[in-house]
Coordinates of C-alpha atoms in Angstrom, one line a residue:
M89 CA -36.6 -122.6 54.2
E90 CA -39.8 -122.3 56.3
N91 CA -43.1 -122.1 54.0
S92 CA -41.0 -122.6 51.0
H93 CA -42.8 -125.7 49.8
P94 CA -46.6 -125.9 48.7
A95 CA -48.9 -127.1 51.2
I96 CA -49.9 -130.9 50.9
I97 CA -53.5 -129.8 52.0
D98 CA -54.9 -126.1 52.2
S99 CA -55.5 -124.5 55.4
S100 CA -59.3 -124.8 54.9
T101 CA -59.2 -128.3 54.9
F102 CA -56.6 -128.9 57.5
G103 CA -59.0 -126.7 59.6
R104 CA -61.8 -129.0 59.0
V105 CA -59.8 -132.1 59.9
Q106 CA -58.8 -130.8 63.0
E107 CA -62.3 -130.0 64.0
E108 CA -63.2 -133.6 63.2
L109 CA -60.4 -135.0 65.3
A110 CA -61.6 -132.7 68.2
R111 CA -65.1 -134.0 67.8
R112 CA -64.1 -137.7 67.7
S113 CA -61.9 -137.3 70.6
G114 CA -64.5 -135.5 72.7
K115 CA -65.7 -138.7 74.3
R116 CA -62.1 -140.2 74.8
K117 CA -60.0 -140.5 78.2
I118 CA -57.4 -137.7 77.0
S119 CA -55.5 -137.1 80.3
R120 CA -52.5 -139.2 81.2
K121 CA -53.8 -139.3 84.8
A122 CA -56.8 -141.4 85.7
K123 CA -58.1 -138.8 88.1
T124 CA -58.6 -136.6 85.4
E125 CA -60.3 -138.6 82.8
Q126 CA -63.0 -137.0 80.7
G127 CA -66.5 -137.3 82.0
K128 CA -65.7 -137.6 85.8
Y129 CA -67.9 -135.0 86.8
S130 CA -70.5 -135.5 84.0
S131 CA -73.4 -135.7 86.3
K132 CA -72.9 -132.1 87.4
Y133 CA -71.4 -129.9 84.6
A134 CA -72.1 -130.6 80.9
L135 CA -69.2 -129.1 79.5
T136 CA -67.0 -131.4 81.4
E137 CA -68.2 -133.9 79.0
L138 CA -68.0 -131.6 75.8
L139 CA -65.2 -128.9 76.0
V140 CA -62.2 -129.9 74.0
C141 CA -59.0 -128.2 73.4
G142 CA -58.6 -127.3 69.8
E143 CA -54.8 -127.6 70.1
C144 CA -54.0 -130.8 72.1
K145 CA -57.5 -132.3 72.0
S146 CA -57.6 -132.9 75.6
A147 CA -60.4 -132.2 77.8
Y148 CA -61.0 -128.9 79.7
R149 CA -61.6 -128.8 83.4
R150 CA -63.6 -126.4 85.5
C151 CA -61.4 -124.7 88.1
T152 CA -61.7 -121.7 90.7
W153 CA -59.3 -119.0 90.8
T154 CA -59.0 -116.5 93.7
A155 CA -57.4 -113.2 93.3
G156 CA -57.6 -110.1 95.5
G157 CA -60.0 -112.0 97.6
K158 CA -62.5 -112.5 94.8
K159 CA -63.1 -116.0 93.2
K160 CA -63.7 -116.6 89.4
I161 CA -64.6 -119.8 87.7
V162 CA -62.6 -120.5 84.5
W163 CA -62.3 -123.7 82.1
R164 CA -58.7 -124.8 81.5
C165 CA -57.0 -127.5 79.2
I166 CA -56.1 -130.4 81.5
N167 CA -52.8 -130.7 79.8
R168 CA -51.9 -127.3 80.7
I169 CA -53.2 -127.8 84.3
E170 CA -51.1 -131.0 84.8
Y171 CA -47.9 -130.3 82.5
A172 CA -47.8 -126.7 81.8
K173 CA -46.7 -126.1 78.2
K174 CA -45.2 -129.6 77.9
Y175 CA -48.1 -131.0 75.6
C176 CA -50.2 -128.0 74.9
H177 CA -48.6 -124.4 74.3
N178 CA -51.4 -121.9 73.5
S179 CA -54.8 -122.9 74.7
P180 CA -56.3 -120.1 76.7
S181 CA -58.3 -120.3 79.7
V182 CA -61.9 -119.2 79.5
E183 CA -64.1 -117.7 81.9
E184 CA -67.2 -119.7 82.5
S185 CA -69.7 -116.9 82.1
I186 CA -68.2 -115.8 78.6
L187 CA -68.3 -119.6 77.7
Q188 CA -71.6 -120.2 78.7
R189 CA -72.9 -117.1 76.8
A190 CA -71.3 -118.1 73.6
V191 CA -72.6 -121.7 73.9
M192 CA -76.1 -120.6 74.4
A193 CA -75.7 -117.9 71.5
A194 CA -74.5 -120.8 69.2
I195 CA -77.5 -122.9 70.2
M196 CA -80.1 -120.0 69.6
K197 CA -78.5 -118.8 66.5
T198 CA -78.5 -122.4 64.9
A199 CA -82.0 -123.3 66.1
A200 CA -83.3 -119.9 64.8
R201 CA -81.5 -120.5 61.4
N202 CA -84.6 -122.3 59.8
T203 CA -87.3 -124.9 60.5
E204 CA -85.4 -127.9 59.2
V205 CA -82.4 -127.2 61.8
L206 CA -84.9 -127.1 64.6
Q207 CA -86.6 -130.3 63.6
T208 CA -83.3 -131.9 63.1
L209 CA -82.2 -131.1 66.7
K210 CA -85.6 -132.3 67.9
L211 CA -85.0 -135.6 66.3
H212 CA -81.6 -136.1 68.1
I213 CA -83.2 -135.2 71.3
G214 CA -85.8 -137.7 70.9
M215 CA -83.8 -140.4 69.9
G216 CA -81.5 -139.9 72.9
L217 CA -84.3 -139.8 75.4
A218 CA -86.6 -142.4 74.3
G219 CA -84.5 -145.1 73.3
E220 CA -85.5 -148.6 72.0
K221 CA -88.8 -149.5 73.2
S222 CA -88.9 -153.0 74.3
E223 CA -91.6 -155.5 73.4
D224 CA -94.6 -155.5 75.7
N225 CA -96.0 -159.1 76.4
S226 CA -97.6 -158.0 79.9
I227 CA -101.0 -159.4 78.7
D228 CA -99.4 -162.9 77.9
L229 CA -97.5 -162.7 81.3
Q230 CA -100.7 -161.8 83.2
I231 CA -102.8 -164.7 81.4
R232 CA -99.9 -167.3 82.6
I233 CA -100.0 -166.0 86.0
A234 CA -104.0 -166.3 86.2
E235 CA -103.4 -170.0 85.1
I236 CA -100.9 -170.6 87.6
D237 CA -103.1 -169.4 90.2
A238 CA -106.1 -171.3 88.9
E239 CA -104.1 -174.5 88.9
F240 CA -102.7 -173.9 92.3
K241 CA -106.4 -173.5 93.5
K242 CA -107.5 -176.8 92.0
M243 CA -104.6 -178.6 93.6
L244 CA -105.7 -177.0 97.0
D245 CA -109.4 -177.9 96.7
R246 CA -108.4 -181.6 96.0
V247 CA -106.3 -181.7 99.4
S248 CA -108.2 -183.4 102.3
T249 CA -107.4 -184.8 105.5
D250 CA -107.1 -188.3 103.9
T251 CA -105.0 -187.0 100.7
I252 CA -102.6 -184.4 102.3
E253 CA -99.7 -186.9 101.8
A254 CA -100.6 -187.0 98.1
F255 CA -99.9 -183.2 97.8
D256 CA -97.4 -182.4 95.1
E257 CA -94.9 -180.0 96.6
E258 CA -92.6 -180.2 93.7
T259 CA -95.2 -179.0 91.4
V260 CA -96.3 -176.2 93.8
A261 CA -92.8 -175.1 94.1
R262 CA -92.2 -175.1 90.3
L263 CA -95.3 -173.0 89.8
M264 CA -94.6 -170.6 92.6
N265 CA -91.1 -170.0 91.1
E266 CA -92.4 -169.6 87.7
K267 CA -95.1 -167.0 89.0
S268 CA -92.4 -165.3 90.7
R269 CA -90.3 -165.0 87.6
L270 CA -93.4 -163.8 85.7
Q271 CA -94.2 -161.2 88.1
Q272 CA -90.7 -159.8 88.1
Q273 CA -91.0 -159.5 84.3
L274 CA -94.4 -157.6 84.8
D275 CA -92.5 -155.3 87.2
N276 CA -89.9 -154.5 84.7
I277 CA -92.3 -153.8 82.1
A278 CA -94.0 -151.3 84.2
D279 CA -90.8 -149.8 85.4
A280 CA -89.8 -149.4 81.7
E281 CA -93.1 -147.7 80.8
Q282 CA -92.7 -145.1 83.6
R283 CA -89.1 -144.4 82.3
R284 CA -90.7 -143.8 78.8
E285 CA -93.3 -141.6 80.3
N286 CA -90.8 -139.6 82.2
A287 CA -88.8 -139.3 79.1
K288 CA -91.7 -138.2 76.9
S289 CA -92.6 -135.3 79.5
R290 CA -88.9 -134.2 79.6
L291 CA -88.9 -134.2 75.8
D292 CA -91.9 -132.2 75.7
D293 CA -90.3 -129.4 77.8
I294 CA -87.1 -129.3 75.8
Y295 CA -89.1 -129.1 72.7
T296 CA -91.1 -126.2 74.3
I297 CA -88.1 -124.5 75.1
L298 CA -86.6 -125.1 71.7
D299 CA -89.7 -123.7 69.9
G300 CA -89.4 -120.5 72.0
I301 CA -85.7 -119.9 71.2
K302 CA -86.7 -117.7 68.1
N303 CA -88.6 -115.4 70.1
R304 CA -86.9 -115.0 73.6
P305 CA -83.6 -115.2 75.2
M306 CA -82.5 -118.3 76.8
E307 CA -80.3 -118.7 79.9
Y308 CA -77.4 -121.4 79.9
D309 CA -78.9 -124.9 80.9
D310 CA -76.6 -127.9 81.6
R311 CA -79.5 -130.3 80.5
I312 CA -80.2 -128.7 77.1
V313 CA -76.4 -128.4 76.4
R314 CA -75.9 -131.9 77.1
Q315 CA -78.9 -133.1 75.0
L316 CA -78.2 -131.0 72.0
L317 CA -74.3 -131.0 71.7
E318 CA -71.8 -133.4 70.3
C319 CA -68.8 -131.2 71.6
V320 CA -67.5 -127.6 72.0
V321 CA -64.0 -127.0 70.7
V322 CA -62.0 -124.1 72.2
D323 CA -60.1 -122.7 69.1
S324 CA -58.6 -119.7 70.5
K325 CA -59.1 -117.1 73.0
E326 CA -61.4 -115.4 70.7
Q327 CA -63.9 -118.0 69.4
I328 CA -65.1 -121.6 69.8
T329 CA -66.7 -124.2 67.5
V330 CA -70.0 -125.5 68.8
I331 CA -70.7 -128.9 67.1
F332 CA -74.3 -130.1 67.3
K333 CA -75.4 -134.0 67.4
G334 CA -76.0 -134.8 63.7
G335 CA -72.7 -132.6 62.6
L336 CA -74.2 -129.1 62.4
K337 CA -71.6 -126.6 63.4
S338 CA -71.7 -122.8 64.5
V339 CA -68.4 -120.7 65.1
Q340 CA -69.2 -118.4 68.0
P341 CA -66.9 -115.4 69.1
L342 CA -65.9 -115.3 72.8
T343 CA -66.9 -111.8 74.2
E344 CA -67.0 -110.2 77.4

């Protein structure tokens, strides 16, 4: 008889396990067709990387519906799109505007909850943007390049019409090759420093936005969503679970 035996785990624990499975599968290739692998459109829509079906754990895809001459953007489970109800039976389609409002509401609610939450979000954003700082040995490289230039100048100064045949072309070639390699390393260090400066500027912008969350509404922003969230689980047509980097969770209703 159905439900006649005691459950092995309680419903609350089961729900937490399902959320964790969804979080872990958020970055995997779910679809059985290569053209629908998760992340294909990541450069444009953050939710393509993050939105996960709570039932089958597949990714969601952005779709355009046309009815009565009017277009509507919705997000649908990829398994439902490709296989109807073969693998996923009850996952809902969600209007993009409703989904975006719910995601931003969860972000604002979580960030405004207390200062510690906000600082945790900042920490994870900073780690993601700044990355590991490489060792800066640019001074040593510049000194060695100067030494090579000085050595090359001495060789040229010793050259005269009578001693041109004694000019050591192999040594010159070796020095010039070494200088070229060192200069490339210097250029790489300069490029990395510029990227760090750009990341810092971007991070400052995000901090400013987060600091203002408590006091003003915030429109949906793919950049912020991508930096803050680990995944978004579509639990049902009534609610989503927003999981932040670091494990913070916020259950948010889907309202018109």
